[in-house]
mmCIF file of C-alpha atoms and ligand atoms in Angstrom:
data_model
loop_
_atom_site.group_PDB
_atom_site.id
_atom_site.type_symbol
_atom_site.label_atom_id
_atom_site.label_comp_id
_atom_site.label_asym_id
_atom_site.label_seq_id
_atom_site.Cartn_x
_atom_site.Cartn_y
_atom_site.Cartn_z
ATOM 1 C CA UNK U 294 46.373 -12.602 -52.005
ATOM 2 C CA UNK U 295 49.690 -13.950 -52.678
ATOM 3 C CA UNK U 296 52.623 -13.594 -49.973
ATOM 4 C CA UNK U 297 56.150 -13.792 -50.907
ATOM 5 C CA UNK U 298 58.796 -13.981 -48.826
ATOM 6 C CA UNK U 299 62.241 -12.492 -49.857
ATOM 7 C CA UNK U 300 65.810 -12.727 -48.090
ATOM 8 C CA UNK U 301 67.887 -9.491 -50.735
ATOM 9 C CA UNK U 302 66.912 -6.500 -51.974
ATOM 10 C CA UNK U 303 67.137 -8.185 -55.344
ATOM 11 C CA UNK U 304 64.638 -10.555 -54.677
ATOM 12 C CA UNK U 305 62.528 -7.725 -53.798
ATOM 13 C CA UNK U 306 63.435 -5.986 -57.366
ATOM 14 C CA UNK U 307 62.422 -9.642 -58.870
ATOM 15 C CA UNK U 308 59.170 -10.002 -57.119
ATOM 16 C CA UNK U 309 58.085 -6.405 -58.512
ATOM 17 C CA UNK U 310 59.789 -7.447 -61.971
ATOM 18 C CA UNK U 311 57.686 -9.797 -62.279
ATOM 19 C CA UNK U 312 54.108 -8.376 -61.452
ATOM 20 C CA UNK U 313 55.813 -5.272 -63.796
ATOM 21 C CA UNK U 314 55.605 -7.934 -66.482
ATOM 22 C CA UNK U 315 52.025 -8.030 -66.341
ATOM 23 C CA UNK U 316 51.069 -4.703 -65.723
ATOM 24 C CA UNK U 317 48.727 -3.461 -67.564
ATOM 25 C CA UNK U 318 47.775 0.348 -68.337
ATOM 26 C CA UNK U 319 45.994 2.279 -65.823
ATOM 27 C CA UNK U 320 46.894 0.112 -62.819
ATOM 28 C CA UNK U 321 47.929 1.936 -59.568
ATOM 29 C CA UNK U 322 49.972 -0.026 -57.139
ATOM 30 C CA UNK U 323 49.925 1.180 -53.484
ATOM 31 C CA UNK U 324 52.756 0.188 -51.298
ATOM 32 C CA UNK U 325 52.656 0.533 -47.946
ATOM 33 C CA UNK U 326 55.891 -0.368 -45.030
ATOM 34 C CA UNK U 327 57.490 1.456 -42.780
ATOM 35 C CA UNK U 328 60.835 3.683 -43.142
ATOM 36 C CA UNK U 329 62.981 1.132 -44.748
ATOM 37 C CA UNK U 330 60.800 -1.763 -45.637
ATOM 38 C CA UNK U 331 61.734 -1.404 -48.905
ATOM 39 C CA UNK U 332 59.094 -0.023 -50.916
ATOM 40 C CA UNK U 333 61.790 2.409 -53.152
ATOM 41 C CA UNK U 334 63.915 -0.628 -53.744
ATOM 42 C CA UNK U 335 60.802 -2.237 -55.173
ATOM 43 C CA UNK U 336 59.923 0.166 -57.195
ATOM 44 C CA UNK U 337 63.406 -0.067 -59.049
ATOM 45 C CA UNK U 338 62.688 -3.445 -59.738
ATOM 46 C CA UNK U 339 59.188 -2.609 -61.240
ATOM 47 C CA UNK U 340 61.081 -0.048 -63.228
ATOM 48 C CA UNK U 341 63.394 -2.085 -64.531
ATOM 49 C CA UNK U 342 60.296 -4.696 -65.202
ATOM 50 C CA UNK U 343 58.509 -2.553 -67.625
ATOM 51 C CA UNK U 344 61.822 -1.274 -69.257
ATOM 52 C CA UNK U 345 62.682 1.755 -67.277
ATOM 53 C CA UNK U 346 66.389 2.723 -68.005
ATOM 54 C CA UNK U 347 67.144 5.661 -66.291
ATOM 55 C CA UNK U 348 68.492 5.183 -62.605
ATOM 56 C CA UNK U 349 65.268 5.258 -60.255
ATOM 57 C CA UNK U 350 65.497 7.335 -57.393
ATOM 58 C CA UNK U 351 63.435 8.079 -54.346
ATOM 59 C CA UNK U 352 60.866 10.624 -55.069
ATOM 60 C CA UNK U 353 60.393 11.931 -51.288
ATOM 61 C CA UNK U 354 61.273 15.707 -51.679
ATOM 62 C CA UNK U 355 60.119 15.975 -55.418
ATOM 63 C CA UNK U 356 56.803 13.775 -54.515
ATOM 64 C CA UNK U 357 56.771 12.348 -58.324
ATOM 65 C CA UNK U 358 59.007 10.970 -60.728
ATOM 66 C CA UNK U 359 58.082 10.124 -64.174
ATOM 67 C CA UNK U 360 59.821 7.448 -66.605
ATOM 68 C CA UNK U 361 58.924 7.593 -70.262
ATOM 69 C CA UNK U 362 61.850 4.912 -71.463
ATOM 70 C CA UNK U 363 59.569 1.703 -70.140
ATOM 71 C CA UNK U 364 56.312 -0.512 -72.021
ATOM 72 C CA UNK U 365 54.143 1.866 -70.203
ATOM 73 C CA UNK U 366 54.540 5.611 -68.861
ATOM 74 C CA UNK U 367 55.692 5.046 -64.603
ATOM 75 C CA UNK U 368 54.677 7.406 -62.393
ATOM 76 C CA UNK U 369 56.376 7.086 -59.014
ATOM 77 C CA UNK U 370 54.426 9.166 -55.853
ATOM 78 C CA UNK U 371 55.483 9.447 -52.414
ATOM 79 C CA UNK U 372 53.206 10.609 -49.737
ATOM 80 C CA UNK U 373 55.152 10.332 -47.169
ATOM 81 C CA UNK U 374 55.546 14.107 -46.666
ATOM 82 C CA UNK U 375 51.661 14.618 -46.914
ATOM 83 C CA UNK U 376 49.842 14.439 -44.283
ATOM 84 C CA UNK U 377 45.993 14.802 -45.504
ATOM 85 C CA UNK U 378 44.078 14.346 -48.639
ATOM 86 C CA UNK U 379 43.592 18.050 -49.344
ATOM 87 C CA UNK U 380 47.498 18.445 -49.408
ATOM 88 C CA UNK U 381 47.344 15.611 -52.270
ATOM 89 C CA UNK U 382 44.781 17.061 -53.901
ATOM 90 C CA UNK U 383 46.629 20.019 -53.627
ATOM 91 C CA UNK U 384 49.788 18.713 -55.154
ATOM 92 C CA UNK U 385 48.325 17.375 -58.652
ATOM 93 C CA UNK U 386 48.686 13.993 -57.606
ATOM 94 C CA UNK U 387 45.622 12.618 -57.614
ATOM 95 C CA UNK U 388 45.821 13.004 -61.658
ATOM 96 C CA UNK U 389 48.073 9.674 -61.956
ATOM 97 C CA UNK U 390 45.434 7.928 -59.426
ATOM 98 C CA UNK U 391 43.856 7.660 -63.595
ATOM 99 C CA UNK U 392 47.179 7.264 -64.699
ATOM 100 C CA UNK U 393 47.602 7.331 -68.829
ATOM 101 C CA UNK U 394 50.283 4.111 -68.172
ATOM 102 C CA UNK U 395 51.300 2.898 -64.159
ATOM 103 C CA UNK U 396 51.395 4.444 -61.212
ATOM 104 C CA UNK U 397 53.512 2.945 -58.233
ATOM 105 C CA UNK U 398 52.076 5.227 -54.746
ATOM 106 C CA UNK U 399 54.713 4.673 -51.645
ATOM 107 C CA UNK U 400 52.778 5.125 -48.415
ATOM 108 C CA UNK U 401 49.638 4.946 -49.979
ATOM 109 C CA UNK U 402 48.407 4.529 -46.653
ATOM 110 C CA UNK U 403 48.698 8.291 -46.209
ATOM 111 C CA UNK U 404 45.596 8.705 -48.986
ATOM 112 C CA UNK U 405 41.943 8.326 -46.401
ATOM 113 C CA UNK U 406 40.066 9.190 -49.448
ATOM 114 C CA UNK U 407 38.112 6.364 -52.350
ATOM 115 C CA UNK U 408 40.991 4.194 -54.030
ATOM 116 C CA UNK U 409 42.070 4.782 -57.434
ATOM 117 C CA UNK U 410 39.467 2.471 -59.770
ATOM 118 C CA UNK U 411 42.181 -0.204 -60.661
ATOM 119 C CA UNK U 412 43.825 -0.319 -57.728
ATOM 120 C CA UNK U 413 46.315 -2.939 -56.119
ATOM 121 C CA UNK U 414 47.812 -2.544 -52.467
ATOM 122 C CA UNK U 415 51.049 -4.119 -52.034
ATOM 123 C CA UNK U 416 52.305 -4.557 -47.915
ATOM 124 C CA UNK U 417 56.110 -5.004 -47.479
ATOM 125 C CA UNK U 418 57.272 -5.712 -43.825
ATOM 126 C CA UNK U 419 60.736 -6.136 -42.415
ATOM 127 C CA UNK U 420 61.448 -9.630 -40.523
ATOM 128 C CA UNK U 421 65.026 -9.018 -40.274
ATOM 129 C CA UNK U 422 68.049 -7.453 -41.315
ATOM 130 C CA UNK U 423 67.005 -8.433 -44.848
ATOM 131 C CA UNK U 424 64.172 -10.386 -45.021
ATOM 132 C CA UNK U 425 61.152 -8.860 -45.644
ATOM 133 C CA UNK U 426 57.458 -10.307 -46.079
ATOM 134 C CA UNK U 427 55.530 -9.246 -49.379
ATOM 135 C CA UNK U 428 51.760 -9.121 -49.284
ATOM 136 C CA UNK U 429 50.313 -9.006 -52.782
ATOM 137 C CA UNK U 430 46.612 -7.965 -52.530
ATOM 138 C CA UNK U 431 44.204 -9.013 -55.549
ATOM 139 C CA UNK U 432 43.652 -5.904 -57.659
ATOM 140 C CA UNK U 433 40.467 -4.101 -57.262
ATOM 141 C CA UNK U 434 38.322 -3.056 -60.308
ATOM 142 C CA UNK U 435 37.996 -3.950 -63.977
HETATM 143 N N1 ATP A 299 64.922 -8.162 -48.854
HETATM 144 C C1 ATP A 299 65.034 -6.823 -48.998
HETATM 145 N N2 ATP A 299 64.160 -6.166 -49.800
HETATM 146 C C2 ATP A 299 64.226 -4.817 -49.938
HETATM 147 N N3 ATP A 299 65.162 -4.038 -49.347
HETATM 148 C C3 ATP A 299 66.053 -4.652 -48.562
HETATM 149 C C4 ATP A 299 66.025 -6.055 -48.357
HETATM 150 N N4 ATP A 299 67.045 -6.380 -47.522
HETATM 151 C C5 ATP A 299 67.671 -5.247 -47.217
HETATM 152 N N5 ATP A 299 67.099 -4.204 -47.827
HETATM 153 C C6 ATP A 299 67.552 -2.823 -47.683
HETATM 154 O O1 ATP A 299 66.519 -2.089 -47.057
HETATM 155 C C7 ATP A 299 66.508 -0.766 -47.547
HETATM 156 C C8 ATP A 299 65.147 -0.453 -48.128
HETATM 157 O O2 ATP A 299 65.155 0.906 -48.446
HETATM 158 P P1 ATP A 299 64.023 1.591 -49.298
HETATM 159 O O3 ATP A 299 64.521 2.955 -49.599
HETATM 160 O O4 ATP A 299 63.613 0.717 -50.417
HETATM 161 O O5 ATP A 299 62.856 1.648 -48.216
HETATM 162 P P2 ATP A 299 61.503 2.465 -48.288
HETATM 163 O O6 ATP A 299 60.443 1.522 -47.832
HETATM 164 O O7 ATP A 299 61.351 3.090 -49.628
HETATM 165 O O8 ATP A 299 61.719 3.571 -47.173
HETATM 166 P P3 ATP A 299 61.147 5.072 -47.100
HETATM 167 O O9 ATP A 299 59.855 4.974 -46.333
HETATM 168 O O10 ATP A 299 62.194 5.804 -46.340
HETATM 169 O O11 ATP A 299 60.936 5.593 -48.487
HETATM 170 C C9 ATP A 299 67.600 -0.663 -48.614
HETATM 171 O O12 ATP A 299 68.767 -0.159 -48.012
HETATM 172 C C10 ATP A 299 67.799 -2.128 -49.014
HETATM 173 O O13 ATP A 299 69.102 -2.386 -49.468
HETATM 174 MG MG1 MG A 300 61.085 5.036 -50.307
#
């Protein structure tokens, strides 16, 4: 587990630049924060990390966003507006839990059901106005 601490919402893109940098194909990354925490504005970052050129924007109403221009295919999920597994399920999503390059999940925490088999959970919590405390958990599976 690695916690970072970071004071702008670029050092939150740089943190996720970074671990971007590594990522590897078929990795899912769960974030999980409150409204706000920043878990979109990380994902830019790990956009922008793998090579992503098109603007990134929140994918709350259309629940995924794909980006083709990076290293690796990004798939970017938001569960935020589903409330159970079945409605998940229901939605296709659970196809990029496998995903054929990355998949970044916000509120992951909304998913009951078994974790995705290379999976890495990634907690982002608001101290202050701006400063916000990363949790990087190890990723699980091979
Ligand atoms: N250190 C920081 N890291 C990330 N965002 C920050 C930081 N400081 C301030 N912010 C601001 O906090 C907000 C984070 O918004 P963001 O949309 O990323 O949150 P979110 O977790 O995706 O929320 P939601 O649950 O609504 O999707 C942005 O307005 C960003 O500018
Ligand atoms: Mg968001």
């Amino acid at each position: 587990m690695d916690i970072r601490i970071s004071k702008t919402p670029e050092e939150t893109e740089a943190i996720a630049g970074e671990l971007a940098r590594a990522a590897e194909r078929g990795w899912v990354i769960g974030l999980v924060g409150d409204l706000g925490a920043g878990k979109t504005q990380f994902a830019r970052g790990f956009a922008r990390g793998l090579g992503v050129i098109e603007r990134v924007q929140s994918p709350t109403f259309a629940l995924l966003h794909t980006y083709l221009s990076g290293r690796l295919p990004l798939h970017h999920i938001d569960l935020y507006r589903l409330h159970t597994d079945e409605q998940t399920i229901a939605a296709g999503l659970t196809e990029y839990f496998e995903p054929d390059g990355v998949t970044l999940v916000e509120w992951m925490d909304r998913w009951q059901g078994r974790p995705p088999s290379r999976f890495q959970r990634i907690d982002l919590e608001a101290l202050g106005e701006t400063e916000r405390r990363i949790t990087l958990h190890e990723l699980a599976g091979s």
